[in-house]
Amino acid sequence: MNYPCTRKNALRRLLSLTAALVLLSSLLAGCFGKGKEPDPTDDTGNLPNLVDESTTPSSDSSSAPTDADIPENTAIVKVQVNVRSSPSNTAPVISQLDAGEQSEVLMLKTIHGIDWAYLSQGWVPCESLDMSHVTLTSDSTDTPASTDPTADTPTETTKATEPDNSGSQTSTTGKSYGVVTATELNIRSKADVSGDKVGTYAYGTRLTFSETSNGWGKTNKGWVSLKYVYMDGDNGSNGCTGVVTASSGLNVRSGPGSNYDKIKTLAKGDKVTVKERIKIDGTYWGYASGGWICMDYVDVDGETNNNNTTTTTGNGTVTGNGLYIRSGAGTDYDTVGSLKKGDRVTIQETQTVDGVKWGRISQGWICLTYVKMD
């Protein structure tokens, strides 16, 4: 038996249901697709705002400082550098600055052709600093006191080796005077280590310079490294203050020794500021009042040894194959020379640091572990 009406109704219901499902699918697709960003590769001109993560830092990233962030007269350390107590390569090291550190420059000073910057931490050579933000000029004649002026740190070196003079050249003319502080100082044919060696000066030799250039001085025999010369008037590392004790007055001389011309006389009780002390033929002489005075006749402030003579503690012989001479008692201090096995030394005073005994000789400090005392 056939039921055509029933089959037609069923077909209509199936088609209606299918149409309803298609319509519902379209509506749902429209809802979930709303707000979908287009494909960034779609060349329609309707691209989203993209962020290049390779050039745009995240919100918590720190950016490198710009010129605008660096205050005026601020120097940036280019390489790790020693900070010294005075503008001299032989002055004691009091700290270090690392590459990238910033510090305000308080003063600039040129010492025998070498430019120095005075920072809050101490003195640093300008060649180790980025000075592009510094507007100060080197026009000051005074050096601020950065260390205890009574500090007894010797500056003598042995077998001087001259510094490298690559970089900018600066020079001055006009007579200046100094005293050799190295055991033996090379004389060169030009102001550079590449110059021929034409002679030597011994420790304590009085020199007259007609010209200085980039840390070198010209004498009538040739050029010498000023690193190993105390120049009259410089603030050295062995300065002090005191009172004249000579009852008949104390002569101020043109050089460190009684054979030099007398400039003037200081009276008993006069206060003196000694910029540097150097031992010549067993006697200390100090630069003060525009000349040199014998320190035997000065009562030095803060020192119990009022006549300034150093008590000799003994003689000895170097037993190590090689022994460094340092600017202070301890391995933290700069090397200023060396001794070889068999060298004889006179120990002027001793000091124990971290259980190790050190002795001071005329050139500096040596470790007594490697010295056999007589």
GROMACS .gro file of N, CA, C and O in nm, residues 51-65 69:
model
   64
   51VAL      N    1   5.444   4.482   1.592
   51VAL     CA    2   5.555   4.527   1.676
   51VAL      C    3   5.678   4.447   1.640
   51VAL      O    4   5.676   4.324   1.640
   52ASP      N    5   5.787   4.518   1.606
   52ASP     CA    6   5.914   4.452   1.575
   52ASP      C    7   5.988   4.430   1.707
   52ASP      O    8   6.047   4.521   1.762
   53GLU      N    9   5.983   4.308   1.759
   53GLU     CA   10   6.042   4.280   1.889
   53GLU      C   11   6.194   4.290   1.888
   53GLU      O   12   6.257   4.298   1.992
   54SER      N   13   6.252   4.293   1.769
   54SER     CA   14   6.397   4.302   1.763
   54SER      C   15   6.447   4.444   1.790
   54SER      O   16   6.563   4.464   1.822
   55THR      N   17   6.359   4.546   1.780
   55THR     CA   18   6.403   4.683   1.803
   55THR      C   19   6.326   4.753   1.912
   55THR      O   20   6.367   4.856   1.960
   56THR      N   21   6.213   4.699   1.954
   56THR     CA   22   6.133   4.764   2.057
   56THR      C   23   6.145   4.686   2.187
   56THR      O   24   6.097   4.573   2.195
   57PRO      N   25   6.210   4.743   2.291
   57PRO     CA   26   6.227   4.668   2.415
   57PRO      C   27   6.095   4.656   2.489
   57PRO      O   28   6.004   4.735   2.470
   58SER      N   29   6.088   4.554   2.573
   58SER     CA   30   5.971   4.537   2.657
   58SER      C   31   5.968   4.647   2.762
   58SER      O   32   6.067   4.717   2.784
   59SER      N   33   5.855   4.660   2.830
   59SER     CA   34   5.837   4.770   2.923
   59SER      C   35   5.934   4.766   3.039
   59SER      O   36   5.962   4.867   3.101
   60ASP      N   37   5.989   4.649   3.072
   60ASP     CA   38   6.080   4.640   3.188
   60ASP      C   39   6.226   4.636   3.145
   60ASP      O   40   6.312   4.607   3.225
   61SER      N   41   6.255   4.665   3.017
   61SER     CA   42   6.394   4.664   2.972
   61SER      C   43   6.458   4.798   3.003
   61SER      O   44   6.394   4.902   2.998
   62SER      N   45   6.589   4.797   3.036
   62SER     CA   46   6.663   4.920   3.062
   62SER      C   47   6.745   4.954   2.940
   62SER      O   48   6.814   4.870   2.885
   63SER      N   49   6.738   5.078   2.895
   63SER     CA   50   6.813   5.121   2.777
   63SER      C   51   6.945   5.184   2.817
   63SER      O   52   6.960   5.233   2.928
   64ALA      N   53   7.042   5.182   2.725
   64ALA     CA   54   7.173   5.240   2.752
   64ALA      C   55   7.159   5.391   2.765
   64ALA      O   56   7.076   5.454   2.700
   65PRO      N   57   7.241   5.456   2.851
   65PRO     CA   58   7.231   5.600   2.869
   65PRO      C   59   7.269   5.675   2.742
   65PRO      O   60   7.358   5.634   2.668
   69ASP      N   61   7.168   6.191   2.915
   69ASP     CA   62   7.162   6.136   3.050
   69ASP      C   63   7.291   6.160   3.129
   69ASP      O   64   7.293   6.141   3.250
   0.00000   0.00000   0.00000
